[in-house]
Amino acid sequence: LMTDDLALQEQAYYNRGNAYYGKGAFDRAIEDFGKALAIDPKDVDAYNNRGWALTQKQDYDRAIEDFSRALELNSEYALAYYNRGNAFLKKGSADRAIKDLTKAIELNPEYSLAYFQRANAYFSKNELDRALEDYNNSAKINPSYADVYNNRGWVFFTKGNSALALRDISKAISLNPDLSRAYANR
């Protein structure tokens, strides 16, 4: 059982880790999340957030370890499944990514970003119809997310439907004029 002082100290490290993360100081964030975990090794949020900071540093193996530890402690933690799926996708393990992203969607059927990332994983495997289905689901849940239209436009382009590709990429640009990838695709 943690004393109030230790609990406050753990919370302070966790909060400062989040602040460092927000400033892009990932090494310092990782260090503070580690200090929080030294005080409370069952803090699933600290594992998740340290894993996300490790992902930003492209340390995917250590990130996956942290997400896995969070999931051992809480098997219903949709965000940790999503984040681990992201790390697997960035690492080039599309099948493992799809498995985790599917679990995140099962736990939270309105998880637009999980559909989006699973679509990206399917697209990386050239499973265009499945990618299209997931981009559609993501857009249905969050119709103002420009990246989904940009990426769905790429699927249409890859499938040879330039009219739908142009429609979606134009929609992406109208939602986010700074979306340089969309301009480059146009």
mmCIF file of C-alpha atoms in Angstrom:
data_model
loop_
_atom_site.group_PDB
_atom_site.id
_atom_site.type_symbol
_atom_site.label_atom_id
_atom_site.label_comp_id
_atom_site.label_asym_id
_atom_site.label_seq_id
_atom_site.Cartn_x
_atom_site.Cartn_y
_atom_site.Cartn_z
ATOM 1 C CA LEU A 1 0.000 0.000 0.000
ATOM 2 C CA MET A 2 1.384 3.383 -1.018
ATOM 3 C CA THR A 3 1.581 6.209 1.473
ATOM 4 C CA ASP A 4 0.018 9.517 0.501
ATOM 5 C CA ASP A 5 3.506 11.023 0.053
ATOM 6 C CA LEU A 6 4.588 8.247 -2.317
ATOM 7 C CA ALA A 7 1.333 8.471 -4.248
ATOM 8 C CA LEU A 8 1.815 12.229 -4.655
ATOM 9 C CA GLN A 9 5.430 11.716 -5.730
ATOM 10 C CA GLU A 10 4.380 9.080 -8.278
ATOM 11 C CA GLN A 11 1.662 11.385 -9.621
ATOM 12 C CA ALA A 12 4.153 14.255 -9.884
ATOM 13 C CA TYR A 13 6.589 12.157 -11.955
ATOM 14 C CA TYR A 14 3.712 10.952 -14.142
ATOM 15 C CA ASN A 15 2.415 14.500 -14.693
ATOM 16 C CA ARG A 16 5.882 15.868 -15.416
ATOM 17 C CA GLY A 17 6.451 13.001 -17.847
ATOM 18 C CA ASN A 18 3.293 14.053 -19.686
ATOM 19 C CA ALA A 19 4.479 17.670 -19.726
ATOM 20 C CA TYR A 20 7.872 16.666 -21.128
ATOM 21 C CA TYR A 21 6.111 14.502 -23.705
ATOM 22 C CA GLY A 22 3.966 17.454 -24.737
ATOM 23 C CA LYS A 23 7.125 19.513 -25.305
ATOM 24 C CA GLY A 24 8.712 16.736 -27.380
ATOM 25 C CA ALA A 25 11.331 16.009 -24.678
ATOM 26 C CA PHE A 26 10.851 12.249 -25.031
ATOM 27 C CA ASP A 27 13.996 11.163 -23.149
ATOM 28 C CA ARG A 28 12.975 13.178 -20.114
ATOM 29 C CA ALA A 29 9.389 11.907 -20.385
ATOM 30 C CA ILE A 30 10.632 8.304 -20.523
ATOM 31 C CA GLU A 31 12.814 8.951 -17.475
ATOM 32 C CA ASP A 32 9.916 10.418 -15.453
ATOM 33 C CA PHE A 33 7.483 7.665 -16.436
ATOM 34 C CA GLY A 34 10.171 5.211 -15.314
ATOM 35 C CA LYS A 35 10.419 6.986 -11.948
ATOM 36 C CA ALA A 36 6.630 6.830 -11.593
ATOM 37 C CA LEU A 37 6.732 3.101 -12.371
ATOM 38 C CA ALA A 38 9.509 2.532 -9.812
ATOM 39 C CA ILE A 39 7.080 3.863 -7.190
ATOM 40 C CA ASP A 40 3.966 2.151 -8.605
ATOM 41 C CA PRO A 41 4.798 -0.757 -10.944
ATOM 42 C CA LYS A 42 1.074 -1.269 -11.629
ATOM 43 C CA ASP A 43 0.448 2.169 -13.189
ATOM 44 C CA VAL A 44 -0.935 1.118 -16.586
ATOM 45 C CA ASP A 45 -1.089 4.723 -17.816
ATOM 46 C CA ALA A 46 2.612 5.265 -17.078
ATOM 47 C CA TYR A 47 3.495 2.096 -19.046
ATOM 48 C CA ASN A 48 1.249 3.231 -21.890
ATOM 49 C CA ASN A 49 2.632 6.767 -21.975
ATOM 50 C CA ARG A 50 6.256 5.625 -21.696
ATOM 51 C CA GLY A 51 5.539 3.221 -24.552
ATOM 52 C CA TRP A 52 4.157 6.094 -26.623
ATOM 53 C CA ALA A 53 7.255 8.206 -25.904
ATOM 54 C CA LEU A 54 9.449 5.248 -26.902
ATOM 55 C CA THR A 55 7.423 4.933 -30.125
ATOM 56 C CA GLN A 56 8.190 8.591 -30.908
ATOM 57 C CA LYS A 57 11.889 7.721 -30.553
ATOM 58 C CA GLN A 58 11.382 4.725 -32.889
ATOM 59 C CA ASP A 59 12.337 2.321 -30.079
ATOM 60 C CA TYR A 60 9.523 -0.010 -31.081
ATOM 61 C CA ASP A 61 10.665 -3.124 -29.216
ATOM 62 C CA ARG A 62 10.806 -1.363 -25.847
ATOM 63 C CA ALA A 63 7.539 0.431 -26.629
ATOM 64 C CA ILE A 64 5.845 -2.894 -27.392
ATOM 65 C CA GLU A 65 7.166 -4.259 -24.066
ATOM 66 C CA ASP A 66 5.583 -1.333 -22.191
ATOM 67 C CA PHE A 67 2.242 -1.646 -23.998
ATOM 68 C CA SER A 68 2.281 -5.403 -23.348
ATOM 69 C CA ARG A 69 2.939 -4.799 -19.644
ATOM 70 C CA ALA A 70 0.029 -2.338 -19.511
ATOM 71 C CA LEU A 71 -2.178 -4.966 -21.158
ATOM 72 C CA GLU A 72 -1.061 -7.654 -18.689
ATOM 73 C CA LEU A 73 -2.294 -5.336 -15.931
ATOM 74 C CA ASN A 74 -5.489 -4.309 -17.771
ATOM 75 C CA SER A 75 -6.613 -6.506 -20.669
ATOM 76 C CA GLU A 76 -9.472 -4.089 -21.466
ATOM 77 C CA TYR A 77 -7.195 -1.091 -22.153
ATOM 78 C CA ALA A 78 -8.183 -0.194 -25.731
ATOM 79 C CA LEU A 79 -5.657 2.659 -25.958
ATOM 80 C CA ALA A 80 -2.745 0.311 -25.172
ATOM 81 C CA TYR A 81 -3.929 -2.112 -27.880
ATOM 82 C CA TYR A 82 -4.140 0.819 -30.287
ATOM 83 C CA ASN A 83 -0.678 2.089 -29.349
ATOM 84 C CA ARG A 84 0.905 -1.374 -29.532
ATOM 85 C CA GLY A 85 -0.762 -1.870 -32.913
ATOM 86 C CA ASN A 86 0.763 1.422 -34.055
ATOM 87 C CA ALA A 87 4.211 0.337 -32.868
ATOM 88 C CA PHE A 88 3.865 -2.999 -34.691
ATOM 89 C CA LEU A 89 2.779 -1.175 -37.860
ATOM 90 C CA LYS A 90 5.722 1.240 -37.681
ATOM 91 C CA LYS A 91 8.002 -1.760 -37.115
ATOM 92 C CA GLY A 92 6.635 -3.375 -40.286
ATOM 93 C CA SER A 93 4.565 -6.106 -38.590
ATOM 94 C CA ALA A 94 1.215 -5.426 -40.267
ATOM 95 C CA ASP A 95 -0.395 -8.704 -39.160
ATOM 96 C CA ARG A 96 0.420 -8.104 -35.489
ATOM 97 C CA ALA A 97 -0.799 -4.511 -35.891
ATOM 98 C CA ILE A 98 -4.114 -5.685 -37.364
ATOM 99 C CA LYS A 99 -4.612 -8.109 -34.461
ATOM 100 C CA ASP A 100 -4.104 -5.374 -31.824
ATOM 101 C CA LEU A 101 -6.114 -2.755 -33.698
ATOM 102 C CA THR A 102 -8.967 -5.240 -34.101
ATOM 103 C CA LYS A 103 -8.928 -5.801 -30.328
ATOM 104 C CA ALA A 104 -8.990 -2.017 -29.738
ATOM 105 C CA ILE A 105 -12.053 -1.786 -32.031
ATOM 106 C CA GLU A 106 -13.762 -4.705 -30.234
ATOM 107 C CA LEU A 107 -13.269 -2.882 -26.922
ATOM 108 C CA ASN A 108 -14.327 0.484 -28.400
ATOM 109 C CA PRO A 109 -16.422 0.151 -31.600
ATOM 110 C CA GLU A 110 -16.364 3.967 -32.071
ATOM 111 C CA TYR A 111 -12.538 4.109 -32.141
ATOM 112 C CA SER A 112 -12.053 6.069 -35.371
ATOM 113 C CA LEU A 113 -8.247 6.147 -35.156
ATOM 114 C CA ALA A 114 -8.080 2.374 -34.648
ATOM 115 C CA TYR A 115 -10.074 1.866 -37.859
ATOM 116 C CA PHE A 116 -7.782 4.385 -39.586
ATOM 117 C CA GLN A 117 -4.581 2.637 -38.504
ATOM 118 C CA ARG A 118 -5.976 -0.812 -39.276
ATOM 119 C CA ALA A 119 -6.835 0.499 -42.752
ATOM 120 C CA ASN A 120 -3.233 1.675 -43.083
ATOM 121 C CA ALA A 121 -2.056 -1.815 -42.097
ATOM 122 C CA TYR A 122 -4.355 -3.443 -44.664
ATOM 123 C CA PHE A 123 -3.178 -0.944 -47.300
ATOM 124 C CA SER A 124 0.452 -1.841 -46.512
ATOM 125 C CA LYS A 125 -0.472 -5.464 -47.290
ATOM 126 C CA ASN A 126 -2.262 -4.389 -50.498
ATOM 127 C CA GLU A 127 -5.601 -5.602 -49.077
ATOM 128 C CA LEU A 128 -7.376 -2.668 -50.684
ATOM 129 C CA ASP A 129 -11.016 -3.640 -50.086
ATOM 130 C CA ARG A 130 -10.404 -4.196 -46.372
ATOM 131 C CA ALA A 131 -8.496 -0.907 -46.196
ATOM 132 C CA LEU A 132 -11.383 0.856 -47.920
ATOM 133 C CA GLU A 133 -13.900 -0.631 -45.482
ATOM 134 C CA ASP A 134 -11.889 0.585 -42.482
ATOM 135 C CA TYR A 135 -11.290 4.057 -43.949
ATOM 136 C CA ASN A 136 -15.063 4.253 -44.513
ATOM 137 C CA ASN A 137 -15.720 3.275 -40.878
ATOM 138 C CA SER A 138 -13.182 5.825 -39.643
ATOM 139 C CA ALA A 139 -14.732 8.576 -41.778
ATOM 140 C CA LYS A 140 -18.236 7.655 -40.581
ATOM 141 C CA ILE A 141 -17.170 8.044 -36.926
ATOM 142 C CA ASN A 142 -15.005 11.148 -37.466
ATOM 143 C CA PRO A 143 -16.016 12.881 -40.714
ATOM 144 C CA SER A 144 -13.658 15.818 -40.125
ATOM 145 C CA TYR A 145 -10.407 13.782 -40.033
ATOM 146 C CA ALA A 146 -8.574 14.908 -43.176
ATOM 147 C CA ASP A 147 -5.992 12.090 -43.184
ATOM 148 C CA VAL A 148 -8.666 9.451 -43.664
ATOM 149 C CA TYR A 149 -9.815 11.063 -46.939
ATOM 150 C CA ASN A 150 -6.239 11.501 -48.115
ATOM 151 C CA ASN A 151 -5.398 7.846 -47.476
ATOM 152 C CA ARG A 152 -8.706 6.595 -48.849
ATOM 153 C CA GLY A 153 -7.956 8.671 -51.947
ATOM 154 C CA TRP A 154 -4.734 6.709 -52.333
ATOM 155 C CA VAL A 155 -6.667 3.442 -52.169
ATOM 156 C CA PHE A 156 -9.026 4.663 -54.900
ATOM 157 C CA PHE A 157 -6.041 5.809 -56.963
ATOM 158 C CA THR A 158 -4.350 2.407 -56.499
ATOM 159 C CA LYS A 159 -7.589 0.696 -57.569
ATOM 160 C CA GLY A 160 -7.643 2.847 -60.724
ATOM 161 C CA ASN A 161 -10.562 5.098 -59.759
ATOM 162 C CA SER A 162 -9.078 8.544 -60.271
ATOM 163 C CA ALA A 163 -12.452 10.327 -59.956
ATOM 164 C CA LEU A 164 -13.034 9.031 -56.412
ATOM 165 C CA ALA A 165 -9.352 9.571 -55.605
ATOM 166 C CA LEU A 166 -9.601 13.216 -56.645
ATOM 167 C CA ARG A 167 -12.859 13.648 -54.698
ATOM 168 C CA ASP A 168 -11.327 12.296 -51.471
ATOM 169 C CA ILE A 169 -8.007 14.111 -51.757
ATOM 170 C CA SER A 170 -9.853 17.365 -52.498
ATOM 171 C CA LYS A 171 -11.995 16.751 -49.392
ATOM 172 C CA ALA A 172 -8.812 16.209 -47.352
ATOM 173 C CA ILE A 173 -7.446 19.535 -48.570
ATOM 174 C CA SER A 174 -10.716 21.350 -47.792
ATOM 175 C CA LEU A 175 -10.665 19.936 -44.241
ATOM 176 C CA ASN A 176 -6.975 20.698 -43.707
ATOM 177 C CA PRO A 177 -5.392 23.122 -46.205
ATOM 178 C CA ASP A 178 -2.000 22.475 -44.574
ATOM 179 C CA LEU A 179 -2.113 18.790 -45.428
ATOM 180 C CA SER A 180 0.964 18.872 -47.646
ATOM 181 C CA ARG A 181 0.768 15.148 -48.399
ATOM 182 C CA ALA A 182 -2.650 15.744 -49.975
ATOM 183 C CA TYR A 183 -1.293 18.573 -52.148
ATOM 184 C CA ALA A 184 1.582 16.352 -53.235
ATOM 185 C CA ASN A 185 -0.894 13.590 -54.155
ATOM 186 C CA ARG A 186 -3.068 15.948 -56.206
#
